[in-house]
PDB file of C-alpha atoms and ligand atoms in Angstrom:
ATOM      1  CA  UNK A   1      -4.701 -16.391  -3.269  1.00  0.00           C
ATOM      2  CA  UNK A   2      -5.520 -14.582  -0.043  1.00  0.00           C
ATOM      3  CA  UNK A   3      -8.878 -12.893   0.439  1.00  0.00           C
ATOM      4  CA  UNK A   4      -8.751  -9.227   1.472  1.00  0.00           C
ATOM      5  CA  UNK A   5      -9.242  -8.730   5.205  1.00  0.00           C
ATOM      6  CA  UNK A   6     -12.201  -6.606   6.194  1.00  0.00           C
ATOM      7  CA  UNK A   7     -10.668  -5.015   9.307  1.00  0.00           C
ATOM      8  CA  UNK A   8      -7.800  -3.170   7.551  1.00  0.00           C
ATOM      9  CA  UNK A   9      -9.478  -0.281   5.702  1.00  0.00           C
ATOM     10  CA  UNK A  10      -8.231   0.678   2.289  1.00  0.00           C
ATOM     11  CA  UNK A  11      -6.621   4.084   2.089  1.00  0.00           C
ATOM     12  CA  UNK A  12      -5.661   3.782  -1.593  1.00  0.00           C
ATOM     13  CA  UNK A  13      -7.891   6.198  -3.501  1.00  0.00           C
ATOM     14  CA  UNK A  14      -8.984   4.460  -6.694  1.00  0.00           C
ATOM     15  CA  UNK A  15     -10.414   7.623  -8.257  1.00  0.00           C
ATOM     16  CA  UNK A  16      -7.142   9.489  -7.682  1.00  0.00           C
ATOM     17  CA  UNK A  17      -5.230   6.636  -9.302  1.00  0.00           C
ATOM     18  CA  UNK A  18      -7.584   6.590 -12.303  1.00  0.00           C
ATOM     19  CA  UNK A  19      -7.123  10.337 -12.796  1.00  0.00           C
ATOM     20  CA  UNK A  20      -3.336  10.011 -12.768  1.00  0.00           C
ATOM     21  CA  UNK A  21      -3.085   6.925 -15.017  1.00  0.00           C
ATOM     22  CA  UNK A  22      -1.834   7.624 -18.553  1.00  0.00           C
ATOM     23  CA  UNK A  23      -1.274   4.087 -19.823  1.00  0.00           C
ATOM     24  CA  UNK A  24      -2.957   2.210 -22.655  1.00  0.00           C
ATOM     25  CA  UNK A  25      -3.358  -1.061 -20.774  1.00  0.00           C
ATOM     26  CA  UNK A  26      -1.189  -1.337 -17.654  1.00  0.00           C
ATOM     27  CA  UNK A  27      -3.333  -0.846 -14.545  1.00  0.00           C
ATOM     28  CA  UNK A  28      -6.593  -0.393 -16.456  1.00  0.00           C
ATOM     29  CA  UNK A  29      -7.589  -3.600 -14.719  1.00  0.00           C
ATOM     30  CA  UNK A  30      -6.684  -3.164 -11.034  1.00  0.00           C
ATOM     31  CA  UNK A  31      -7.250  -5.450  -8.067  1.00  0.00           C
ATOM     32  CA  UNK A  32      -6.795  -3.486  -4.847  1.00  0.00           C
ATOM     33  CA  UNK A  33      -6.287  -5.351  -1.591  1.00  0.00           C
ATOM     34  CA  UNK A  34      -5.980  -4.128   1.981  1.00  0.00           C
ATOM     35  CA  UNK A  35      -3.584  -6.930   2.909  1.00  0.00           C
ATOM     36  CA  UNK A  36      -2.303 -10.067   1.268  1.00  0.00           C
ATOM     37  CA  UNK A  37       0.530 -12.532   1.619  1.00  0.00           C
ATOM     38  CA  UNK A  38       2.311 -11.531  -1.593  1.00  0.00           C
ATOM     39  CA  UNK A  39       0.975  -9.690  -4.631  1.00  0.00           C
ATOM     40  CA  UNK A  40       3.318 -11.803  -6.783  1.00  0.00           C
ATOM     41  CA  UNK A  41       1.521 -14.940  -5.603  1.00  0.00           C
ATOM     42  CA  UNK A  42      -1.850 -13.288  -6.249  1.00  0.00           C
ATOM     43  CA  UNK A  43      -0.755 -12.177  -9.721  1.00  0.00           C
ATOM     44  CA  UNK A  44       0.454 -15.664 -10.579  1.00  0.00           C
ATOM     45  CA  UNK A  45      -2.940 -17.075  -9.580  1.00  0.00           C
ATOM     46  CA  UNK A  46      -4.709 -14.373 -11.604  1.00  0.00           C
ATOM     47  CA  UNK A  47      -2.509 -15.114 -14.619  1.00  0.00           C
ATOM     48  CA  UNK A  48      -3.275 -18.828 -14.345  1.00  0.00           C
ATOM     49  CA  UNK A  49      -6.990 -17.936 -14.170  1.00  0.00           C
ATOM     50  CA  UNK A  50      -6.602 -16.074 -17.476  1.00  0.00           C
ATOM     51  CA  UNK A  51      -6.441 -12.327 -16.737  1.00  0.00           C
ATOM     52  CA  UNK A  52      -5.235 -10.192 -19.614  1.00  0.00           C
ATOM     53  CA  UNK A  53      -1.763  -8.662 -19.815  1.00  0.00           C
ATOM     54  CA  UNK A  54      -1.630  -5.368 -17.962  1.00  0.00           C
ATOM     55  CA  UNK A  55      -3.651  -6.550 -14.956  1.00  0.00           C
ATOM     56  CA  UNK A  56      -2.240  -5.188 -11.687  1.00  0.00           C
ATOM     57  CA  UNK A  57      -2.665  -6.294  -8.091  1.00  0.00           C
ATOM     58  CA  UNK A  58      -1.757  -3.728  -5.462  1.00  0.00           C
ATOM     59  CA  UNK A  59      -1.819  -4.245  -1.707  1.00  0.00           C
ATOM     60  CA  UNK A  60      -1.640  -1.805   1.193  1.00  0.00           C
ATOM     61  CA  UNK A  61       0.561  -4.298   3.034  1.00  0.00           C
ATOM     62  CA  UNK A  62       1.901  -7.827   2.604  1.00  0.00           C
ATOM     63  CA  UNK A  63       2.213 -10.480   5.284  1.00  0.00           C
ATOM     64  CA  UNK A  64       4.862 -12.472   3.413  1.00  0.00           C
ATOM     65  CA  UNK A  65       6.324 -10.089   0.863  1.00  0.00           C
ATOM     66  CA  UNK A  66       8.993 -11.872  -1.128  1.00  0.00           C
ATOM     67  CA  UNK A  67      12.317 -10.510  -2.326  1.00  0.00           C
ATOM     68  CA  UNK A  68      14.943 -11.944  -4.629  1.00  0.00           C
ATOM     69  CA  UNK A  69      17.198 -14.872  -3.668  1.00  0.00           C
ATOM     70  CA  UNK A  70      14.633 -16.209  -1.186  1.00  0.00           C
ATOM     71  CA  UNK A  71      14.739 -13.114   0.968  1.00  0.00           C
ATOM     72  CA  UNK A  72      11.652 -11.416   2.432  1.00  0.00           C
ATOM     73  CA  UNK A  73      10.420  -7.933   1.614  1.00  0.00           C
ATOM     74  CA  UNK A  74       9.323  -5.808   4.570  1.00  0.00           C
ATOM     75  CA  UNK A  75       5.844  -4.576   3.549  1.00  0.00           C
ATOM     76  CA  UNK A  76       4.118  -2.379   6.140  1.00  0.00           C
ATOM     77  CA  UNK A  77       1.422   0.115   5.192  1.00  0.00           C
ATOM     78  CA  UNK A  78       2.776   3.271   3.575  1.00  0.00           C
ATOM     79  CA  UNK A  79       4.789   1.470   0.912  1.00  0.00           C
ATOM     80  CA  UNK A  80       3.798   0.592  -2.627  1.00  0.00           C
ATOM     81  CA  UNK A  81       3.560  -3.152  -3.318  1.00  0.00           C
ATOM     82  CA  UNK A  82       2.230  -4.261  -6.654  1.00  0.00           C
ATOM     83  CA  UNK A  83       2.495  -6.965  -9.275  1.00  0.00           C
ATOM     84  CA  UNK A  84       1.755  -6.730 -12.978  1.00  0.00           C
ATOM     85  CA  UNK A  85       0.809  -9.626 -15.247  1.00  0.00           C
ATOM     86  CA  UNK A  86       2.503  -9.666 -18.662  1.00  0.00           C
ATOM     87  CA  UNK A  87       2.385 -12.214 -21.445  1.00  0.00           C
ATOM     88  CA  UNK A  88       5.381 -12.627 -23.766  1.00  0.00           C
ATOM     89  CA  UNK A  89       5.872 -14.964 -26.684  1.00  0.00           C
ATOM     90  CA  UNK A  90       9.532 -15.340 -25.783  1.00  0.00           C
ATOM     91  CA  UNK A  91      12.033 -17.953 -24.746  1.00  0.00           C
ATOM     92  CA  UNK A  92      12.992 -18.163 -21.054  1.00  0.00           C
ATOM     93  CA  UNK A  93      16.603 -17.375 -21.975  1.00  0.00           C
ATOM     94  CA  UNK A  94      15.601 -13.905 -23.158  1.00  0.00           C
ATOM     95  CA  UNK A  95      13.947 -12.977 -19.875  1.00  0.00           C
ATOM     96  CA  UNK A  96      16.672 -12.190 -17.281  1.00  0.00           C
ATOM     97  CA  UNK A  97      17.373  -8.648 -18.567  1.00  0.00           C
ATOM     98  CA  UNK A  98      13.662  -7.804 -18.219  1.00  0.00           C
ATOM     99  CA  UNK A  99      14.462  -7.133 -14.561  1.00  0.00           C
ATOM    100  CA  UNK A 100      16.861  -4.381 -15.679  1.00  0.00           C
ATOM    101  CA  UNK A 101      14.222  -2.842 -17.951  1.00  0.00           C
ATOM    102  CA  UNK A 102      11.801  -2.791 -15.015  1.00  0.00           C
ATOM    103  CA  UNK A 103      14.464  -1.232 -12.778  1.00  0.00           C
ATOM    104  CA  UNK A 104      15.000   1.481 -15.382  1.00  0.00           C
ATOM    105  CA  UNK A 105      11.276   2.262 -15.469  1.00  0.00           C
ATOM    106  CA  UNK A 106      11.093   2.386 -11.673  1.00  0.00           C
ATOM    107  CA  UNK A 107      14.136   4.679 -11.517  1.00  0.00           C
ATOM    108  CA  UNK A 108      12.585   7.038 -14.066  1.00  0.00           C
ATOM    109  CA  UNK A 109       9.323   7.188 -12.131  1.00  0.00           C
ATOM    110  CA  UNK A 110      11.125   7.839  -8.841  1.00  0.00           C
ATOM    111  CA  UNK A 111      12.732  10.907 -10.398  1.00  0.00           C
ATOM    112  CA  UNK A 112       9.299  12.327 -11.197  1.00  0.00           C
ATOM    113  CA  UNK A 113       8.774  12.638  -7.439  1.00  0.00           C
ATOM    114  CA  UNK A 114      12.396  13.314  -6.464  1.00  0.00           C
ATOM    115  CA  UNK A 115      13.548  15.469  -9.408  1.00  0.00           C
ATOM    116  CA  UNK A 116      16.766  16.579  -7.720  1.00  0.00           C
ATOM    117  CA  UNK A 117      17.938  12.985  -7.348  1.00  0.00           C
ATOM    118  CA  UNK A 118      19.506  10.522  -9.751  1.00  0.00           C
ATOM    119  CA  UNK A 119      17.972   7.092  -9.186  1.00  0.00           C
ATOM    120  CA  UNK A 120      20.499   4.321  -9.817  1.00  0.00           C
ATOM    121  CA  UNK A 121      20.094   0.680 -10.801  1.00  0.00           C
ATOM    122  CA  UNK A 122      21.962  -1.775  -8.631  1.00  0.00           C
ATOM    123  CA  UNK A 123      22.286  -4.832 -10.828  1.00  0.00           C
ATOM    124  CA  UNK A 124      20.219  -6.821 -11.194  1.00  0.00           C
ATOM    125  CA  UNK A 125      17.049  -5.852  -9.359  1.00  0.00           C
ATOM    126  CA  UNK A 126      17.412  -2.895  -7.002  1.00  0.00           C
ATOM    127  CA  UNK A 127      16.813   0.824  -7.405  1.00  0.00           C
ATOM    128  CA  UNK A 128      18.934   3.045  -5.202  1.00  0.00           C
ATOM    129  CA  UNK A 129      18.724   6.726  -4.284  1.00  0.00           C
ATOM    130  CA  UNK A 130      21.525   8.392  -2.321  1.00  0.00           C
ATOM    131  CA  UNK A 131      23.247   4.977  -2.430  1.00  0.00           C
ATOM    132  CA  UNK A 132      20.425   3.403  -0.434  1.00  0.00           C
ATOM    133  CA  UNK A 133      17.777   0.981  -1.617  1.00  0.00           C
ATOM    134  CA  UNK A 134      14.471   2.641  -2.426  1.00  0.00           C
ATOM    135  CA  UNK A 135      12.816  -0.097  -4.499  1.00  0.00           C
ATOM    136  CA  UNK A 136      13.192  -3.744  -5.479  1.00  0.00           C
ATOM    137  CA  UNK A 137      12.000  -5.782  -8.445  1.00  0.00           C
ATOM    138  CA  UNK A 138      11.015  -9.453  -8.467  1.00  0.00           C
ATOM    139  CA  UNK A 139      10.238 -10.906 -11.906  1.00  0.00           C
ATOM    140  CA  UNK A 140       8.833 -14.432 -11.965  1.00  0.00           C
ATOM    141  CA  UNK A 141       7.667 -16.419 -14.978  1.00  0.00           C
ATOM    142  CA  UNK A 142       5.808 -19.599 -15.836  1.00  0.00           C
ATOM    143  CA  UNK A 143       6.359 -21.838 -18.835  1.00  0.00           C
ATOM    144  CA  UNK A 144       4.028 -23.533 -21.244  1.00  0.00           C
ATOM    145  CA  UNK A 145       6.225 -26.129 -22.905  1.00  0.00           C
ATOM    146  CA  UNK A 146       9.410 -24.346 -23.915  1.00  0.00           C
ATOM    147  CA  UNK A 147       7.786 -20.902 -24.088  1.00  0.00           C
ATOM    148  CA  UNK A 148       6.806 -18.376 -21.463  1.00  0.00           C
ATOM    149  CA  UNK A 149       3.090 -18.441 -20.643  1.00  0.00           C
ATOM    150  CA  UNK A 150       3.094 -15.394 -18.377  1.00  0.00           C
ATOM    151  CA  UNK A 151       5.390 -13.111 -16.457  1.00  0.00           C
ATOM    152  CA  UNK A 152       4.709 -11.540 -13.067  1.00  0.00           C
ATOM    153  CA  UNK A 153       6.538  -8.277 -12.466  1.00  0.00           C
ATOM    154  CA  UNK A 154       6.567  -7.398  -8.759  1.00  0.00           C
ATOM    155  CA  UNK A 155       7.719  -4.027  -7.477  1.00  0.00           C
ATOM    156  CA  UNK A 156       8.133  -2.876  -3.892  1.00  0.00           C
ATOM    157  CA  UNK A 157       8.800   0.824  -3.462  1.00  0.00           C
ATOM    158  CA  UNK A 158       9.450   2.568  -0.146  1.00  0.00           C
ATOM    159  CA  UNK A 159       7.116   5.558  -0.363  1.00  0.00           C
ATOM    160  CA  UNK A 160       6.220   6.755   3.146  1.00  0.00           C
ATOM    161  CA  UNK A 161       8.339   5.412   5.956  1.00  0.00           C
ATOM    162  CA  UNK A 162       9.887   7.043   9.045  1.00  0.00           C
ATOM    163  CA  UNK A 163      12.062   4.134  10.058  1.00  0.00           C
ATOM    164  CA  UNK A 164      13.251   0.752   8.842  1.00  0.00           C
ATOM    165  CA  UNK A 165      14.066  -2.386  10.856  1.00  0.00           C
ATOM    166  CA  UNK A 166      17.589  -2.188  12.366  1.00  0.00           C
ATOM    167  CA  UNK A 167      19.059  -4.511   9.723  1.00  0.00           C
ATOM    168  CA  UNK A 168      17.877  -2.139   6.953  1.00  0.00           C
ATOM    169  CA  UNK A 169      18.353   1.191   8.734  1.00  0.00           C
ATOM    170  CA  UNK A 170      21.694   2.010   7.070  1.00  0.00           C
ATOM    171  CA  UNK A 171      20.911   0.677   3.628  1.00  0.00           C
ATOM    172  CA  UNK A 172      17.279   1.575   2.860  1.00  0.00           C
ATOM    173  CA  UNK A 173      15.552   4.844   2.045  1.00  0.00           C
ATOM    174  CA  UNK A 174      11.964   5.954   1.404  1.00  0.00           C
ATOM    175  CA  UNK A 175      10.689   8.684  -0.905  1.00  0.00           C
ATOM    176  CA  UNK A 176       9.345  10.484   2.186  1.00  0.00           C
ATOM    177  CA  UNK A 177      12.896  10.713   3.564  1.00  0.00           C
ATOM    178  CA  UNK A 178      14.114  12.222   0.299  1.00  0.00           C
ATOM    179  CA  UNK A 179      11.371  14.693  -0.422  1.00  0.00           C
ATOM    180  CA  UNK A 180      10.198  15.544   3.098  1.00  0.00           C
ATOM    181  CA  UNK A 181       6.544  14.899   2.326  1.00  0.00           C
ATOM    182  CA  UNK A 182       5.568  11.527   0.879  1.00  0.00           C
ATOM    183  CA  UNK A 183       4.025  11.595  -2.596  1.00  0.00           C
ATOM    184  CA  UNK A 184       0.616   9.960  -3.010  1.00  0.00           C
ATOM    185  CA  UNK A 185       0.979   6.225  -3.650  1.00  0.00           C
ATOM    186  CA  UNK A 186      -1.811   6.426  -6.231  1.00  0.00           C
ATOM    187  CA  UNK A 187       0.267   8.875  -8.264  1.00  0.00           C
ATOM    188  CA  UNK A 188       3.480   6.919  -7.772  1.00  0.00           C
ATOM    189  CA  UNK A 189       1.794   3.732  -9.002  1.00  0.00           C
ATOM    190  CA  UNK A 190       0.331   5.538 -12.033  1.00  0.00           C
ATOM    191  CA  UNK A 191       3.764   6.986 -12.867  1.00  0.00           C
ATOM    192  CA  UNK A 192       5.564   3.639 -12.505  1.00  0.00           C
ATOM    193  CA  UNK A 193       2.987   1.907 -14.696  1.00  0.00           C
ATOM    194  CA  UNK A 194       3.488   4.596 -17.337  1.00  0.00           C
ATOM    195  CA  UNK A 195       7.264   4.221 -17.488  1.00  0.00           C
ATOM    196  CA  UNK A 196       6.932   0.428 -17.265  1.00  0.00           C
ATOM    197  CA  UNK A 197       4.546   0.281 -20.199  1.00  0.00           C
ATOM    198  CA  UNK A 198       6.943   2.298 -22.358  1.00  0.00           C
ATOM    199  CA  UNK A 199      10.109   0.413 -21.373  1.00  0.00           C
ATOM    200  CA  UNK A 200       8.538  -3.048 -21.576  1.00  0.00           C
ATOM    201  CA  UNK A 201       7.107  -2.277 -25.013  1.00  0.00           C
ATOM    202  CA  UNK A 202      10.673  -1.664 -26.189  1.00  0.00           C
ATOM    203  CA  UNK A 203      11.937  -4.773 -24.417  1.00  0.00           C
ATOM    204  CA  UNK A 204       9.286  -7.009 -25.936  1.00  0.00           C
ATOM    205  CA  UNK A 205       9.927  -5.647 -29.467  1.00  0.00           C
ATOM    206  CA  UNK A 206      13.715  -5.461 -29.446  1.00  0.00           C
ATOM    207  CA  UNK A 207      15.066  -6.950 -26.215  1.00  0.00           C
ATOM    208  CA  UNK A 208      17.297  -5.122 -23.774  1.00  0.00           C
ATOM    209  CA  UNK A 209      19.662  -3.759 -26.473  1.00  0.00           C
ATOM    210  CA  UNK A 210      18.032  -0.349 -27.064  1.00  0.00           C
ATOM    211  CA  UNK A 211      17.641   0.135 -23.298  1.00  0.00           C
ATOM    212  CA  UNK A 212      21.242  -0.691 -22.500  1.00  0.00           C
ATOM    213  CA  UNK A 213      22.651   2.860 -22.699  1.00  0.00           C
ATOM    214  CA  UNK A 214      19.960   4.210 -20.364  1.00  0.00           C
ATOM    215  CA  UNK A 215      20.478   1.355 -17.909  1.00  0.00           C
ATOM    216  CA  UNK A 216      24.260   1.659 -18.032  1.00  0.00           C
ATOM    217  CA  UNK A 217      24.044   5.395 -17.429  1.00  0.00           C
ATOM    218  CA  UNK A 218      22.265   4.623 -14.167  1.00  0.00           C
ATOM    219  CA  UNK A 219      24.342   1.621 -13.135  1.00  0.00           C
ATOM    220  CA  UNK A 220      25.336   1.865  -9.484  1.00  0.00           C
ATOM    221  CA  UNK A 221      29.083   1.385  -8.803  1.00  0.00           C
ATOM    222  CA  UNK A 222      30.030   1.884 -12.472  1.00  0.00           C
ATOM    223  CA  UNK A 223      33.760   2.631 -12.603  1.00  0.00           C
ATOM    224  CA  UNK A 224      34.087   1.475  -8.990  1.00  0.00           C
ATOM    225  CA  UNK A 225      35.560  -1.670  -7.506  1.00  0.00           C
ATOM    226  CA  UNK A 226      33.012  -4.403  -6.945  1.00  0.00           C
ATOM    227  CA  UNK A 227      32.608  -8.040  -5.974  1.00  0.00           C
ATOM    228  CA  UNK A 228      30.214 -10.552  -7.564  1.00  0.00           C
ATOM    229  CA  UNK A 229      30.263 -14.372  -7.571  1.00  0.00           C
ATOM    230  CA  UNK A 230      33.553 -14.248  -5.678  1.00  0.00           C
ATOM    231  CA  UNK A 231      35.143 -12.245  -8.511  1.00  0.00           C
ATOM    232  CA  UNK A 232      36.543  -8.742  -8.059  1.00  0.00           C
ATOM    233  CA  UNK A 233      37.301  -5.911 -10.387  1.00  0.00           C
ATOM    234  CA  UNK A 234      36.126  -2.595 -11.756  1.00  0.00           C
ATOM    235  CA  UNK A 235      32.544  -2.435 -12.986  1.00  0.00           C
ATOM    236  CA  UNK A 236      32.637  -1.504 -16.683  1.00  0.00           C
ATOM    237  CA  UNK A 237      28.972  -1.784 -17.660  1.00  0.00           C
ATOM    238  CA  UNK A 238      26.677  -4.290 -19.313  1.00  0.00           C
ATOM    239  CA  UNK A 239      27.078  -6.913 -22.016  1.00  0.00           C
ATOM    240  CA  UNK A 240      24.478  -7.168 -24.803  1.00  0.00           C
ATOM    241  CA  UNK A 241      22.429  -9.662 -22.797  1.00  0.00           C
ATOM    242  CA  UNK A 242      22.498  -7.587 -19.590  1.00  0.00           C
ATOM    243  CA  UNK A 243      25.389  -9.433 -17.919  1.00  0.00           C
ATOM    244  CA  UNK A 244      27.727  -7.344 -15.766  1.00  0.00           C
ATOM    245  CA  UNK A 245      31.141  -6.671 -17.283  1.00  0.00           C
ATOM    246  CA  UNK A 246      33.935  -6.481 -14.755  1.00  0.00           C
ATOM    247  CA  UNK A 247      37.473  -5.453 -15.638  1.00  0.00           C
ATOM    248  CA  UNK A 248      39.950  -7.680 -13.806  1.00  0.00           C
ATOM    249  CA  UNK A 249      43.042  -6.345 -15.518  1.00  0.00           C
ATOM    250  CA  UNK A 250      43.959  -9.613 -17.250  1.00  0.00           C
ATOM    251  CA  UNK A 251      40.400 -10.256 -18.513  1.00  0.00           C
ATOM    252  CA  UNK A 252      36.848  -8.948 -18.557  1.00  0.00           C
ATOM    253  CA  UNK A 253      34.657 -11.169 -16.401  1.00  0.00           C
ATOM    254  CA  UNK A 254      30.919 -11.381 -17.215  1.00  0.00           C
ATOM    255  CA  UNK A 255      28.504 -12.112 -14.362  1.00  0.00           C
ATOM    256  CA  UNK A 256      25.004 -13.387 -15.140  1.00  0.00           C
ATOM    257  CA  UNK A 257      23.928 -14.202 -11.596  1.00  0.00           C
ATOM    258  CA  UNK A 258      24.975 -13.448  -8.062  1.00  0.00           C
ATOM    259  CA  UNK A 259      24.848 -10.504  -5.741  1.00  0.00           C
ATOM    260  CA  UNK A 260      26.767  -7.336  -6.571  1.00  0.00           C
ATOM    261  CA  UNK A 261      28.571  -5.585  -3.720  1.00  0.00           C
ATOM    262  CA  UNK A 262      30.996  -2.665  -3.518  1.00  0.00           C
ATOM    263  CA  UNK A 263      34.570  -3.669  -2.821  1.00  0.00           C
ATOM    264  CA  UNK A 264      36.043  -0.405  -1.670  1.00  0.00           C
ATOM    265  CA  UNK A 265      38.323  -1.971   0.928  1.00  0.00           C
ATOM    266  CA  UNK A 266      39.847  -4.582  -1.369  1.00  0.00           C
ATOM    267  CA  UNK A 267      43.560  -4.955  -1.969  1.00  0.00           C
ATOM    268  CA  UNK A 268      44.784  -4.348  -5.554  1.00  0.00           C
ATOM    269  CA  UNK A 269      44.464  -7.373  -7.843  1.00  0.00           C
TER     270      UNK A 269
HETATM  271  C1  BTN B   1      14.063  -7.439  -3.958  1.00  0.00           C
HETATM  272  O1  BTN B   1      14.573  -6.321  -3.879  1.00  0.00           O
HETATM  273  O2  BTN B   1      14.615  -8.418  -3.451  1.00  0.00           O
HETATM  274  C2  BTN B   1      12.754  -7.592  -4.671  1.00  0.00           C
HETATM  275  C3  BTN B   1      11.618  -7.089  -3.833  1.00  0.00           C
HETATM  276  C4  BTN B   1      10.284  -7.221  -4.522  1.00  0.00           C
HETATM  277  C5  BTN B   1       9.144  -6.885  -3.594  1.00  0.00           C
HETATM  278  C6  BTN B   1       7.838  -6.822  -4.327  1.00  0.00           C
HETATM  279  S1  BTN B   1       6.555  -6.103  -3.322  1.00  0.00           S
HETATM  280  C7  BTN B   1       5.366  -6.571  -4.500  1.00  0.00           C
HETATM  281  C8  BTN B   1       5.741  -7.969  -4.966  1.00  0.00           C
HETATM  282  N1  BTN B   1       5.227  -8.957  -4.062  1.00  0.00           N
HETATM  283  C9  BTN B   1       6.169  -9.641  -3.440  1.00  0.00           C
HETATM  284  O3  BTN B   1       5.990 -10.551  -2.619  1.00  0.00           O
HETATM  285  N2  BTN B   1       7.371  -9.189  -3.824  1.00  0.00           N
HETATM  286  C10 BTN B   1       7.254  -8.143  -4.810  1.00  0.00           C
END
């Protein structure tokens, strides 16, 4: 765990966040940091130290923000970087589609601040607006024997940003670029925690099944040609367990891992 630095002042307004928060438990316990390495690492340490489910760590910036598949997550001030501790009595096998449930909640919250937009879920862990990445989800879990002891749900959301590094310039977008003026991060965090609490309550009670139609309706590239795990075809939707279903003509391929990419320039199969 990294101690907050004293020289980077906090601009996150705790009172404004408290006024906006509508949840029963998520975010009622909040650890606010000016800067840290990774809120996911901090949340894991907090979970191991015994914090209750619903505890949130939010940082103004991260020195070593982590993304999926070992990638980094660019985390300058102006973005929203937080991690939530959850505790599930579930088997590890049931957990992968939780990322989709979180993506759905993030997409719904984004639309509160960008109501003219349709936020899309790029399987498995990205939220896109205008076909550019606006947010990413990193779910990590720890086991106690064969069961899950805790889950850390990390979300990075581009809120206020004028420019991205060159390698992201064509593929990333911030809420400020969509709406003109950036919404307050305190209100964005309160909104995301609200949608998360609702969607994760469903997930924990019934799994991803009841959420599947809402996720599928937002699935980026649905009906389009895609590539994943070296396989190509037309993206049909989701299987019961959240796997991607891809129509290859002679069969329907189901992908449970890998990186999904559009395949607009492919030759017919
Ligand atoms: C991805 O799109 O690859 C996932 C990005 C997840 C970034 C968030 S920011 C808050 C939390 N802390 C981290 O180090 N990562 C997640």
